[in-house]
PDB file of C-alpha atoms in Angstrom:
ATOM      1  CA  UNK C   1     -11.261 -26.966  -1.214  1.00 70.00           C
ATOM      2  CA  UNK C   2     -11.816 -24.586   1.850  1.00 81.00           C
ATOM      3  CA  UNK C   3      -9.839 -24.249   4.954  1.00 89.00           C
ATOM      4  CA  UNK C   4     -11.468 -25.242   8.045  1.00 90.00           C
ATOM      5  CA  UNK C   5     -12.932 -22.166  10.173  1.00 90.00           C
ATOM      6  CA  UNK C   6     -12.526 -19.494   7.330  1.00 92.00           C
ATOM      7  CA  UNK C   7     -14.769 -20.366   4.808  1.00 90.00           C
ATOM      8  CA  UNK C   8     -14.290 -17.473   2.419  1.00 90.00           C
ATOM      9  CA  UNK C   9     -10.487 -18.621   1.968  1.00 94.00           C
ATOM     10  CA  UNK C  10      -9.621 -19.670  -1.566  1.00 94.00           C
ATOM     11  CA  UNK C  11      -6.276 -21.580  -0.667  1.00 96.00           C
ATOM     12  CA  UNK C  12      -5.663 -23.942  -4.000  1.00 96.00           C
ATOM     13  CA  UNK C  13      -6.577 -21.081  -5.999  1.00 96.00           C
ATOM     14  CA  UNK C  14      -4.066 -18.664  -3.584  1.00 97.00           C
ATOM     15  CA  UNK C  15      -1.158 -21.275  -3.819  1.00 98.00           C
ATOM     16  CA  UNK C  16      -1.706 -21.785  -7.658  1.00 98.00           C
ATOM     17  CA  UNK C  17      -1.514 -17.812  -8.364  1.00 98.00           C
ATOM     18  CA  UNK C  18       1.356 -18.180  -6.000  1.00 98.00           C
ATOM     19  CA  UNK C  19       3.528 -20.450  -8.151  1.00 98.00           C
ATOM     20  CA  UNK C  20       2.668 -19.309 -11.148  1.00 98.00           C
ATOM     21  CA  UNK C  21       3.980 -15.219  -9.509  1.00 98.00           C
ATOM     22  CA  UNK C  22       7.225 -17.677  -8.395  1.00 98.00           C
ATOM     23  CA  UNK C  23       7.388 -18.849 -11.804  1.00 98.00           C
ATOM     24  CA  UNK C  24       7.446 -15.542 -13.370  1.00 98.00           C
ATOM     25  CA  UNK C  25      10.096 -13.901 -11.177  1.00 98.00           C
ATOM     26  CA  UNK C  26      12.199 -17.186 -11.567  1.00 98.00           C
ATOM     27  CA  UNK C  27      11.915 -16.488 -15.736  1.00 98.00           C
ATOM     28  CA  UNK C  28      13.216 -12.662 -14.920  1.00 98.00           C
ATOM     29  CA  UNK C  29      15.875 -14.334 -12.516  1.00 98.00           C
ATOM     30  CA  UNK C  30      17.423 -17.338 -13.946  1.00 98.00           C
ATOM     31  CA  UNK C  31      16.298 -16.130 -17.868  1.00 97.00           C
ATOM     32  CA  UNK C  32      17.368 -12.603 -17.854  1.00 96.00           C
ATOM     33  CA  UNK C  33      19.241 -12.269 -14.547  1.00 97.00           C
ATOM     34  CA  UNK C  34      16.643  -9.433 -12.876  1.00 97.00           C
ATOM     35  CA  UNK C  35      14.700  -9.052  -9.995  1.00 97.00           C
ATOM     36  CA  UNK C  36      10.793  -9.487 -10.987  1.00 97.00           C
ATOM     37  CA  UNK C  37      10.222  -6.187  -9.090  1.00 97.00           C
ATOM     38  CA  UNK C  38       6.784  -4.305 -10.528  1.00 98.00           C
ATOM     39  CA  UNK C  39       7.582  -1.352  -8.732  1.00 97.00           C
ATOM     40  CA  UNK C  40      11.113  -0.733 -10.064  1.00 97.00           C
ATOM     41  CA  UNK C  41      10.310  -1.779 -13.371  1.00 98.00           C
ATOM     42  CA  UNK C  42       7.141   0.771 -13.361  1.00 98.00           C
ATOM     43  CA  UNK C  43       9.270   3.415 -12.213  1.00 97.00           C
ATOM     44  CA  UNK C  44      12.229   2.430 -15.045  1.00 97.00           C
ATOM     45  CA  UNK C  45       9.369   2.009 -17.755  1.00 97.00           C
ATOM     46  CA  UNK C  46       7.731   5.713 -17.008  1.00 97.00           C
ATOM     47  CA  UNK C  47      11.539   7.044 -16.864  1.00 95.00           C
ATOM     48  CA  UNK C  48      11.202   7.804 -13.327  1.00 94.00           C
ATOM     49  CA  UNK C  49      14.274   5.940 -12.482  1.00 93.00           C
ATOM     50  CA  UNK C  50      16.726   5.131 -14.139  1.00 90.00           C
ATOM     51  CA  UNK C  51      18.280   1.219 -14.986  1.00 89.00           C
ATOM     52  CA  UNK C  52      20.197  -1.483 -16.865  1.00 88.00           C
ATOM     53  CA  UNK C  53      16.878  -2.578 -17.822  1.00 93.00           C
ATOM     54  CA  UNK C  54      15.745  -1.407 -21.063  1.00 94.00           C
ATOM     55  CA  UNK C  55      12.891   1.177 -21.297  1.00 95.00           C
ATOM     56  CA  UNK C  56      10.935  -1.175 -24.089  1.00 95.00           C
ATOM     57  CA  UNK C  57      12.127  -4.399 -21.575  1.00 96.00           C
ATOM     58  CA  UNK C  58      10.278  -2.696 -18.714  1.00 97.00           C
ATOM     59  CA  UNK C  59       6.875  -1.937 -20.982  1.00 98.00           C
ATOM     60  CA  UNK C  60       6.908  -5.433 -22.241  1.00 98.00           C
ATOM     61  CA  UNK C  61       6.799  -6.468 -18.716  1.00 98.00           C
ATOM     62  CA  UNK C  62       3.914  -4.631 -17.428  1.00 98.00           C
ATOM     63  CA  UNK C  63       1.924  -4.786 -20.569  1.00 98.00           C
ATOM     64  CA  UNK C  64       2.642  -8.662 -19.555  1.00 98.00           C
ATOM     65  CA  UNK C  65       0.598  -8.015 -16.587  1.00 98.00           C
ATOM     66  CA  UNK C  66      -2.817  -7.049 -17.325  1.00 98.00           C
ATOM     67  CA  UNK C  67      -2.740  -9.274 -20.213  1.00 98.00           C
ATOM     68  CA  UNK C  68      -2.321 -12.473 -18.050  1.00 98.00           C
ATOM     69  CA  UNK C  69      -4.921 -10.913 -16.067  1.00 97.00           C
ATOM     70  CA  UNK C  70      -7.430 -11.129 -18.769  1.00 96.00           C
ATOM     71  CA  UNK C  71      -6.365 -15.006 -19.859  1.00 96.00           C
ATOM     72  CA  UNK C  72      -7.265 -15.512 -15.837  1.00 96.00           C
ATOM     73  CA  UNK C  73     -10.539 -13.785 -16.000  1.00 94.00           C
ATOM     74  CA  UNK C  74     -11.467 -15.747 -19.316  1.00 93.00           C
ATOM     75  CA  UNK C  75     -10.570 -19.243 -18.031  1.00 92.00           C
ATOM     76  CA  UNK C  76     -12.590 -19.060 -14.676  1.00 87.00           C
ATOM     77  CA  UNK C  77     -15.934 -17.456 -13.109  1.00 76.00           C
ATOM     78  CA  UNK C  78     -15.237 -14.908 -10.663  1.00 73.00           C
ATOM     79  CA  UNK C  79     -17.235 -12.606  -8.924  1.00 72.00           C
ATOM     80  CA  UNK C  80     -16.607  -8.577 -10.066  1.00 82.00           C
ATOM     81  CA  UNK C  81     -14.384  -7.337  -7.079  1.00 91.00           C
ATOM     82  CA  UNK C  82     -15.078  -4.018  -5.785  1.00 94.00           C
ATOM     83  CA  UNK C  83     -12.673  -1.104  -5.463  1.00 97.00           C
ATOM     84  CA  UNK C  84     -12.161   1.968  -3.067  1.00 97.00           C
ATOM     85  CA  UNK C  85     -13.798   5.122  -3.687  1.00 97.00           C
ATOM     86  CA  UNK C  86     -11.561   7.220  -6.139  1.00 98.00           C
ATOM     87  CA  UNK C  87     -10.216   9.971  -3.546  1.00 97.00           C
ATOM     88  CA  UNK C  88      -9.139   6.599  -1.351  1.00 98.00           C
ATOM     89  CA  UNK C  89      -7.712   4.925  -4.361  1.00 98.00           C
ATOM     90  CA  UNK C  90      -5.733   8.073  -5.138  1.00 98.00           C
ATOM     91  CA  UNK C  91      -4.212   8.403  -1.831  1.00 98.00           C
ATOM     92  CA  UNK C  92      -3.412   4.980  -1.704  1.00 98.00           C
ATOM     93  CA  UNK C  93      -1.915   5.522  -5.012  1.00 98.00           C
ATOM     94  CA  UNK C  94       0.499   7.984  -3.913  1.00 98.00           C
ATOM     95  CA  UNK C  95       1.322   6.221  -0.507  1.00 98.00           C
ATOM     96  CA  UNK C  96       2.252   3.496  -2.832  1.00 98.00           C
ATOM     97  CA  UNK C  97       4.043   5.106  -5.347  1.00 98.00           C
ATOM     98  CA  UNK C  98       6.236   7.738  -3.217  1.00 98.00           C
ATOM     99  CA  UNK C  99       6.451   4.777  -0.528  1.00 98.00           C
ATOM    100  CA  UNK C 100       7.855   2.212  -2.848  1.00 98.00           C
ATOM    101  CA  UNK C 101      10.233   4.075  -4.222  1.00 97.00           C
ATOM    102  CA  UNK C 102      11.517   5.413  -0.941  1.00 97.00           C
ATOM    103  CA  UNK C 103      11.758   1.756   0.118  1.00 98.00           C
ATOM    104  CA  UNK C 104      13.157   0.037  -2.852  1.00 96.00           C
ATOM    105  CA  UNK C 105      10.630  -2.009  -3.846  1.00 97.00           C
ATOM    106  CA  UNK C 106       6.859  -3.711  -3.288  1.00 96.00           C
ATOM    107  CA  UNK C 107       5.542  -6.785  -2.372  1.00 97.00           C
ATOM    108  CA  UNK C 108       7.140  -8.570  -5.376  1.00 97.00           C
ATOM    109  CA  UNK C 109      10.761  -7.102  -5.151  1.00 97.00           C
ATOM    110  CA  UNK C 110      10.932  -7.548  -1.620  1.00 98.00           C
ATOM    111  CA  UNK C 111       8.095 -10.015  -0.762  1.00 97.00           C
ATOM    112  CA  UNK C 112       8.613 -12.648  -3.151  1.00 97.00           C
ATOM    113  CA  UNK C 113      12.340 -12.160  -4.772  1.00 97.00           C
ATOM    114  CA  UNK C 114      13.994 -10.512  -1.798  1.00 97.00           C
ATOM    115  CA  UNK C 115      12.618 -12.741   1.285  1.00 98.00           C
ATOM    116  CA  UNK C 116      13.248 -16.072  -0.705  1.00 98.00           C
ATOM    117  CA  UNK C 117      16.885 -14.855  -1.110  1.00 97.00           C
ATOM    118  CA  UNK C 118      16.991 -13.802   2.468  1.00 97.00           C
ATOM    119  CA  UNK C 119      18.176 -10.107   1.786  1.00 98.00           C
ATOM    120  CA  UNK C 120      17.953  -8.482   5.185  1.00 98.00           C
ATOM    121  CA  UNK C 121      16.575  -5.350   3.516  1.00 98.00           C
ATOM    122  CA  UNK C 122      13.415  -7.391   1.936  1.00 98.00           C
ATOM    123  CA  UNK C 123      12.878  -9.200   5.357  1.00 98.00           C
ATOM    124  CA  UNK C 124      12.860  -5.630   7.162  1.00 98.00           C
ATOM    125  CA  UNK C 125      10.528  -4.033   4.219  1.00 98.00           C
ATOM    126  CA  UNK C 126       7.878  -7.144   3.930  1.00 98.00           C
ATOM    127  CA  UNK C 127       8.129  -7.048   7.908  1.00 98.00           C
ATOM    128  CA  UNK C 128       7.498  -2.902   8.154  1.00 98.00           C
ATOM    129  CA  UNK C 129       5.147  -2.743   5.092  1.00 98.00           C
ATOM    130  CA  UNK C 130       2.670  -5.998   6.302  1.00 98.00           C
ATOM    131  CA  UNK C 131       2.775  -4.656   9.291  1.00 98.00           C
ATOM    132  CA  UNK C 132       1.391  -1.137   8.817  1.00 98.00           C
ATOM    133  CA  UNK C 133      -0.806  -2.748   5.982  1.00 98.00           C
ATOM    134  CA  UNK C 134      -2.436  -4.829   9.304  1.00 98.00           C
ATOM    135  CA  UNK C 135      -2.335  -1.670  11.296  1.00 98.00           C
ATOM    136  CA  UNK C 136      -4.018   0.412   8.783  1.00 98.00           C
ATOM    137  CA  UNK C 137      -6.539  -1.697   8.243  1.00 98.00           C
ATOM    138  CA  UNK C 138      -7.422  -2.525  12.194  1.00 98.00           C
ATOM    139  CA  UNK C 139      -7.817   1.298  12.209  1.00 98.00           C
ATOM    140  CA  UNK C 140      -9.891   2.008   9.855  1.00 97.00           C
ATOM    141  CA  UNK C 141     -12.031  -0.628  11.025  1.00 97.00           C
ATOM    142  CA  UNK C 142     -11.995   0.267  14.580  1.00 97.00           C
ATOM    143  CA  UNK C 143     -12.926   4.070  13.250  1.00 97.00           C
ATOM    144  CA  UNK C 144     -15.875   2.785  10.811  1.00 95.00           C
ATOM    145  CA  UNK C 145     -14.543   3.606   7.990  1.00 94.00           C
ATOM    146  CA  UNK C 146     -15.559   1.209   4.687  1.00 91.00           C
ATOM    147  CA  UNK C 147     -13.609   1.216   2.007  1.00 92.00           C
ATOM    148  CA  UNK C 148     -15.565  -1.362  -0.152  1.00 90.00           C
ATOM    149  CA  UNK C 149     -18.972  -1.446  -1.185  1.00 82.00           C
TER     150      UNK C 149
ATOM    151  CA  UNK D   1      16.218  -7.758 -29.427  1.00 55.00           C
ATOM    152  CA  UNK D   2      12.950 -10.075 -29.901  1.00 61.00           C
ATOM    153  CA  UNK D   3      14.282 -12.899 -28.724  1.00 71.00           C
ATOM    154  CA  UNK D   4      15.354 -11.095 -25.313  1.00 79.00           C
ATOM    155  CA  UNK D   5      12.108  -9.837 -24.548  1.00 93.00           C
ATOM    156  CA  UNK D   6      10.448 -12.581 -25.046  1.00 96.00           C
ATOM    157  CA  UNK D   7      11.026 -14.060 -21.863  1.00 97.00           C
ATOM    158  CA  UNK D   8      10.211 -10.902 -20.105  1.00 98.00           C
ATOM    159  CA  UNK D   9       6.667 -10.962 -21.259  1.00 98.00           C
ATOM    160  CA  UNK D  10       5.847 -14.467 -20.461  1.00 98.00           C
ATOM    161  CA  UNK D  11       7.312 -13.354 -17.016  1.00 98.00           C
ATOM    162  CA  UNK D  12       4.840 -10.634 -17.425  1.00 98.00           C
ATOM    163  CA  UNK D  13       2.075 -12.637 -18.050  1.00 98.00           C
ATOM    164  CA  UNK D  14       2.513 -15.272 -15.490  1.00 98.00           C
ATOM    165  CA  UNK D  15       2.544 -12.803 -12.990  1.00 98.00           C
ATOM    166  CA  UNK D  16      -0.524 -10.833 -14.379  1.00 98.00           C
ATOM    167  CA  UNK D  17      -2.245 -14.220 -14.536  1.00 98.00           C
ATOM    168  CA  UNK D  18      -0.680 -15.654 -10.790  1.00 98.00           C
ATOM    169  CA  UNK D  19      -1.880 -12.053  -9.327  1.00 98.00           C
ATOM    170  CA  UNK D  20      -5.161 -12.424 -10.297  1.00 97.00           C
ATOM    171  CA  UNK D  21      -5.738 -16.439  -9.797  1.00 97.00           C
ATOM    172  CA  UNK D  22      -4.146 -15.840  -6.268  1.00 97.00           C
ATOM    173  CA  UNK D  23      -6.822 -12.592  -5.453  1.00 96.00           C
ATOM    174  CA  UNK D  24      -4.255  -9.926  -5.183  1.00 97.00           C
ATOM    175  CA  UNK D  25      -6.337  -7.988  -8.012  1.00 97.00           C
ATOM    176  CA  UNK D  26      -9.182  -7.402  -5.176  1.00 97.00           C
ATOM    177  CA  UNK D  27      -9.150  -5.650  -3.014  1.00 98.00           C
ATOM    178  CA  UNK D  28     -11.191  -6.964  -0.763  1.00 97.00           C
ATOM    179  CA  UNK D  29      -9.556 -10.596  -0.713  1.00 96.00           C
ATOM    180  CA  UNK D  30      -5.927  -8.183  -0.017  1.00 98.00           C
ATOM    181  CA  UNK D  31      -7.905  -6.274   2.924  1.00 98.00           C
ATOM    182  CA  UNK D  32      -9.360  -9.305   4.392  1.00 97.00           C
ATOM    183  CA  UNK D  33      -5.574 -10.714   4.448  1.00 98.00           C
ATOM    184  CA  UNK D  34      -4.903  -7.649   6.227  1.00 98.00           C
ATOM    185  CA  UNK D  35      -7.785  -7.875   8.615  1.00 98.00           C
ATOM    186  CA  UNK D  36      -5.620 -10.086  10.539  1.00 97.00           C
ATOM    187  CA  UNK D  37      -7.791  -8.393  14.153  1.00 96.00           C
ATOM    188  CA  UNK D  38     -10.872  -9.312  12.304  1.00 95.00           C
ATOM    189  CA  UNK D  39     -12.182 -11.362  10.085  1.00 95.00           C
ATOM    190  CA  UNK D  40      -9.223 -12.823   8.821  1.00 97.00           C
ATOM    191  CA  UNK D  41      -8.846 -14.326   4.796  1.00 97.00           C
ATOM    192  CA  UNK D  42      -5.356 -16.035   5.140  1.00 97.00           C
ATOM    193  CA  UNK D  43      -5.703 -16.960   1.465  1.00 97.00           C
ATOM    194  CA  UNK D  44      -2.792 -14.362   0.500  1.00 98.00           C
ATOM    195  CA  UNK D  45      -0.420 -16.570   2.950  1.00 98.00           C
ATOM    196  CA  UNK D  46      -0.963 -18.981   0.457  1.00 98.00           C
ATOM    197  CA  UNK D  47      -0.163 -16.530  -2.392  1.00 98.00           C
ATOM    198  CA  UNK D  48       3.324 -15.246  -1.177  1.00 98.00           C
ATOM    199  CA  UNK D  49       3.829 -18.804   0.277  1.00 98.00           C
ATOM    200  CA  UNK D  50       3.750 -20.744  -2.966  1.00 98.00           C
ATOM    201  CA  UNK D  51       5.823 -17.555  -4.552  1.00 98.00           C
ATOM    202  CA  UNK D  52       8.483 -17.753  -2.307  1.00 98.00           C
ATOM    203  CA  UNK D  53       9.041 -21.460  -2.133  1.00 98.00           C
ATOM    204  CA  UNK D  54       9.037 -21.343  -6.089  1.00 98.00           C
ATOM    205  CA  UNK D  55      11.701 -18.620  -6.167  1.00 98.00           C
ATOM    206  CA  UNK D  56      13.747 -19.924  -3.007  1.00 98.00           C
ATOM    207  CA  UNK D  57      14.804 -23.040  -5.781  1.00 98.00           C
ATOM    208  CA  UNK D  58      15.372 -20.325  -8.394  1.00 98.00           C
ATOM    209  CA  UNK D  59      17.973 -18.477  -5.666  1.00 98.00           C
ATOM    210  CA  UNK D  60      19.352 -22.191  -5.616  1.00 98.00           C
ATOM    211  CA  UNK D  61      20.199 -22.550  -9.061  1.00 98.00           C
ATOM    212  CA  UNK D  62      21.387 -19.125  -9.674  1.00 98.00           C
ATOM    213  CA  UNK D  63      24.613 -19.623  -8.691  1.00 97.00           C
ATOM    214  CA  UNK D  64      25.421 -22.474 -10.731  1.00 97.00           C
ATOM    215  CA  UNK D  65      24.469 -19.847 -13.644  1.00 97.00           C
ATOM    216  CA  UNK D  66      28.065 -18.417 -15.054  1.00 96.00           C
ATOM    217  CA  UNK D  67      25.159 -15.838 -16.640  1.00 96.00           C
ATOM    218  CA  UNK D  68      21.062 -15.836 -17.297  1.00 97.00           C
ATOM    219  CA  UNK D  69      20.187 -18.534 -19.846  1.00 95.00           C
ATOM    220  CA  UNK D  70      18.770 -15.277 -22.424  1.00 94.00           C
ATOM    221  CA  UNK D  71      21.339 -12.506 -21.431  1.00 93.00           C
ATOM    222  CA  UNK D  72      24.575 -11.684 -20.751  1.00 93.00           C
ATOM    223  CA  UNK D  73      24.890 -10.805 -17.574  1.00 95.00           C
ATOM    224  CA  UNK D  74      22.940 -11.174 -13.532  1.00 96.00           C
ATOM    225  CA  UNK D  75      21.743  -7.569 -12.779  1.00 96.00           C
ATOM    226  CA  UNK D  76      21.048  -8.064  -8.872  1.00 96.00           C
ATOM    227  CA  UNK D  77      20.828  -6.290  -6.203  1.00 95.00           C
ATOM    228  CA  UNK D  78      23.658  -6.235  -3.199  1.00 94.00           C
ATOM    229  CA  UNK D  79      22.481  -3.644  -0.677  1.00 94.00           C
ATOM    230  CA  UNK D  80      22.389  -5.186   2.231  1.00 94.00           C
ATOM    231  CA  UNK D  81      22.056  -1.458   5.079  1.00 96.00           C
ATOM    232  CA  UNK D  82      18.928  -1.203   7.125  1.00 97.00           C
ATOM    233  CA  UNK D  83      18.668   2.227   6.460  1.00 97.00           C
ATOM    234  CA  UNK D  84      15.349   4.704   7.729  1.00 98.00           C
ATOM    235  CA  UNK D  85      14.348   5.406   4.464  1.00 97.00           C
ATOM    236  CA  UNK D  86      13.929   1.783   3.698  1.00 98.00           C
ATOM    237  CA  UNK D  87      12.100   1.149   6.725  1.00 98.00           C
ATOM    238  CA  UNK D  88       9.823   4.464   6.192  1.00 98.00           C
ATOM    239  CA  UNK D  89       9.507   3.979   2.889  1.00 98.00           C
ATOM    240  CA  UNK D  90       8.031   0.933   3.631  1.00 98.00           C
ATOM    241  CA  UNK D  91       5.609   1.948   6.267  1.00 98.00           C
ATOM    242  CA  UNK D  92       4.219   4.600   3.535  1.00 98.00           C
ATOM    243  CA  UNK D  93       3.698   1.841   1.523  1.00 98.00           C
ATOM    244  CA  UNK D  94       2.300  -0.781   3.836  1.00 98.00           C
ATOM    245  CA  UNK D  95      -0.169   2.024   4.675  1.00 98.00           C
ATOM    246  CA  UNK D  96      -1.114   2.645   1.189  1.00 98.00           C
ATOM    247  CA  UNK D  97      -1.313  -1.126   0.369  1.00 98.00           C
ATOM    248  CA  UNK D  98      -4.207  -0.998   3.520  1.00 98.00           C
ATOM    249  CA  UNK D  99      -6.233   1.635   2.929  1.00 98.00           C
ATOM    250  CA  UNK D 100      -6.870   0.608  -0.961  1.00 98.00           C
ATOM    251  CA  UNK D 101      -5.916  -3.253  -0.608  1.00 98.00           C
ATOM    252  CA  UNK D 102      -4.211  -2.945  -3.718  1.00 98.00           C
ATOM    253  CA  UNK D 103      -0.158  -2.805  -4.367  1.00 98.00           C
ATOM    254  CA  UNK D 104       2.236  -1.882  -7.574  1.00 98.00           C
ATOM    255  CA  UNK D 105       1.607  -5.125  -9.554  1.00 98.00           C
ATOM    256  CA  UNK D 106      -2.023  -5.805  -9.053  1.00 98.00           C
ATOM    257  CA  UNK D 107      -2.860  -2.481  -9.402  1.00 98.00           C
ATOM    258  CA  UNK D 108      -1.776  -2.570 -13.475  1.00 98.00           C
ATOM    259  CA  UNK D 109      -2.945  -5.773 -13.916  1.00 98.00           C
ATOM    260  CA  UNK D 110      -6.311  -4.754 -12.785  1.00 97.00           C
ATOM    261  CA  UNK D 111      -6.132  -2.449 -15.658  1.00 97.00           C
ATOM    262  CA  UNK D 112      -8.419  -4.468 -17.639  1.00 96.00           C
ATOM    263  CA  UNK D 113     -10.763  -5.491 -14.275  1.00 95.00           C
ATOM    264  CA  UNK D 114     -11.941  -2.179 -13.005  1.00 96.00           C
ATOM    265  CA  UNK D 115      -9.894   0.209 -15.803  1.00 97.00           C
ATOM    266  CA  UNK D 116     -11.410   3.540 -13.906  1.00 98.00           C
ATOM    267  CA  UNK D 117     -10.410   2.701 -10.388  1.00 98.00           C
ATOM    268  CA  UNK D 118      -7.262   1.033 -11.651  1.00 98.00           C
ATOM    269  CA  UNK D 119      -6.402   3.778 -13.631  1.00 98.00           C
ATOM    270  CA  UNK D 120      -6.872   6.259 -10.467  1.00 98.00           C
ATOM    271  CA  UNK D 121      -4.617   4.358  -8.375  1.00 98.00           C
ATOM    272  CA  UNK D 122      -1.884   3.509 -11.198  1.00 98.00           C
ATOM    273  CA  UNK D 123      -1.760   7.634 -12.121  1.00 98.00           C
ATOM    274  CA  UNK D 124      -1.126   8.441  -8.613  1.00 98.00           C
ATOM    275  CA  UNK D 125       1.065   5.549  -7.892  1.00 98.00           C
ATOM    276  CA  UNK D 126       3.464   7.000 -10.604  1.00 98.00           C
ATOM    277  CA  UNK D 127       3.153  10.458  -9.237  1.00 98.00           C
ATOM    278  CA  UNK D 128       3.705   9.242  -5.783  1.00 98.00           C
ATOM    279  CA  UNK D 129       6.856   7.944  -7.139  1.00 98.00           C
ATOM    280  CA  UNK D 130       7.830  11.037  -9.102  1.00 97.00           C
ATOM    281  CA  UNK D 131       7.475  12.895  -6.012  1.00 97.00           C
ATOM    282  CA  UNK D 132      10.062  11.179  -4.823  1.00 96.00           C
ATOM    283  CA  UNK D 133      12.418  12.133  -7.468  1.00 95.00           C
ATOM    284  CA  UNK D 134      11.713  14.873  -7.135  1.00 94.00           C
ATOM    285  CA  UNK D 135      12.453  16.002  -3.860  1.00 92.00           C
ATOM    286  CA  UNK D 136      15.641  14.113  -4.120  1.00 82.00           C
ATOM    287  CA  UNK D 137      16.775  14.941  -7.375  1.00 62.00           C
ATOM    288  CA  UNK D 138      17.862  10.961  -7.863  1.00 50.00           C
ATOM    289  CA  UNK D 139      16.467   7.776  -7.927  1.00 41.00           C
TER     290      UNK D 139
END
């Protein structure tokens, strides 16, 4: 299926991902009473920060991630996506990481858990970070600057 | 011990396997989202949309919970101040999340996509976030 006047849009494939993400942070929720937050759980895995969560809890959880990943990438045909040039992936890295962590959380903390529990701190950070993520991106585009091959 | 984890890594994998069915493992399917000015790819709309309705029930039956179905107690948080860090923070962030179209969770899962590039943006991610600790001496 393709949405009508953007033909590159994937939507059945977007909302599927979608639920199954909603699905996974319901598990942490309603199974072990957490908030599916990748940032928090990075920084409580590494010993960054600390948390109730235990440090082996917090691996098991992101070694989750790439693993469902691969099942993904073995069940359907996808074309290889392309990444930033390393010096623009480690700056974003670091944006990321010293950004999150400033902010309390990422797109899953406060973009999936924290807007569908309408926390007024999620709404603000999913507001402030989408919207600098869209400003970014018109600038670098309006300079000329490609990021991806 | 086993039995407690288990649930955390099928949560795990679900979201490993709903980042990358939904496209937030590439980049350029994030940046196009972005690209909002542009050449818009709204298929991320449908990503956080179908996330957010599925956890919005979840929300609903949590209170009816007296504690999480495979532990003893809800570990959630209650902040509720709009505070300048939060909002800053979150600007750095959105800003990272732009220039490499790739954010926390996608960025590990795409591990075993691109393992190089991932690996780039996952070491400085961490040390982004060590940073932080360690100019403030807490986290």
């Amino acid at each position: 299926m393709t949405l009508p006047g953007f033909p590159d849009a994937t939507p059945l494939a977007g909302l599927g991902g979608g639920i199954l993400i909603g699905l996974a942070a319901a598990l942490m929720l309603l199974g072990v009473g957490r908030i599916a937050g990748v940032s928090g759980i990075a920084s409580r895995a590494t010993g960054i920060s600390d948390s109730s969560l235990r440090k082996s809890s917090a691996w098991i959880f992101l070694l989750g991630l790439p693993f469902g990943a691969l099942v993904v990438i073995a069940a359907i045909d996808r074309l290889e996506p392309s990444f930033a040039n390393p010096m623009l992936l480690a700056v974003a890295g670091l944006l990321v990481g010293a950004g999150t962590r400033l902010g309390s959380g990422c797109t899953s903390g406060h973009g999936v858990c924290g807007m569908s529990r309408l926390s007024p701190r999620s709404l603000v950070a999913t507001a402030t970070f989408m919207a600098f993520g869209i400003a970014t991106v018109a600038t670098m585009n309006a300079l000329g600057l490609k990021v991806l091959p | 011990m086993i039995s407690r984890n288990l649930p955390i890594l099928l949560s795990g994998v679900l979201f490993g396997a709903g980042l990358t069915l939904g496209g937030m493992t590439d980049p350029a399917r994030v940046r196009g989202f972005l690209n909002l000015f542009g050449d818009w790819d709204p298929t991320l709309a449908f990503v956080m949309g179908g996330a957010v309705i599925v956890m919005a029930i979840a929300w609903q039956l949590q209170p009816k919970l007296a504690r999480p179905i495979f532990a003893d107690t809800f570990a959630l948080p209650s902040r509720r101040d709009l505070t300048p860090r939060l909002i800053g923070g979150s600007a750095l962030f959105g800003i990272g999340w732009g220039v490499a179209g790739l954010c926390p969770g996608p960025g590990i899962a795409a591990l075993v996509i691109e393992p190089i590039s991932a690996a780039i943006f996952v070491a400085a991610m961490l040390a982004g976030m060590f940073l932080i600790r360690l100019t403030e001496g807490n986290a």
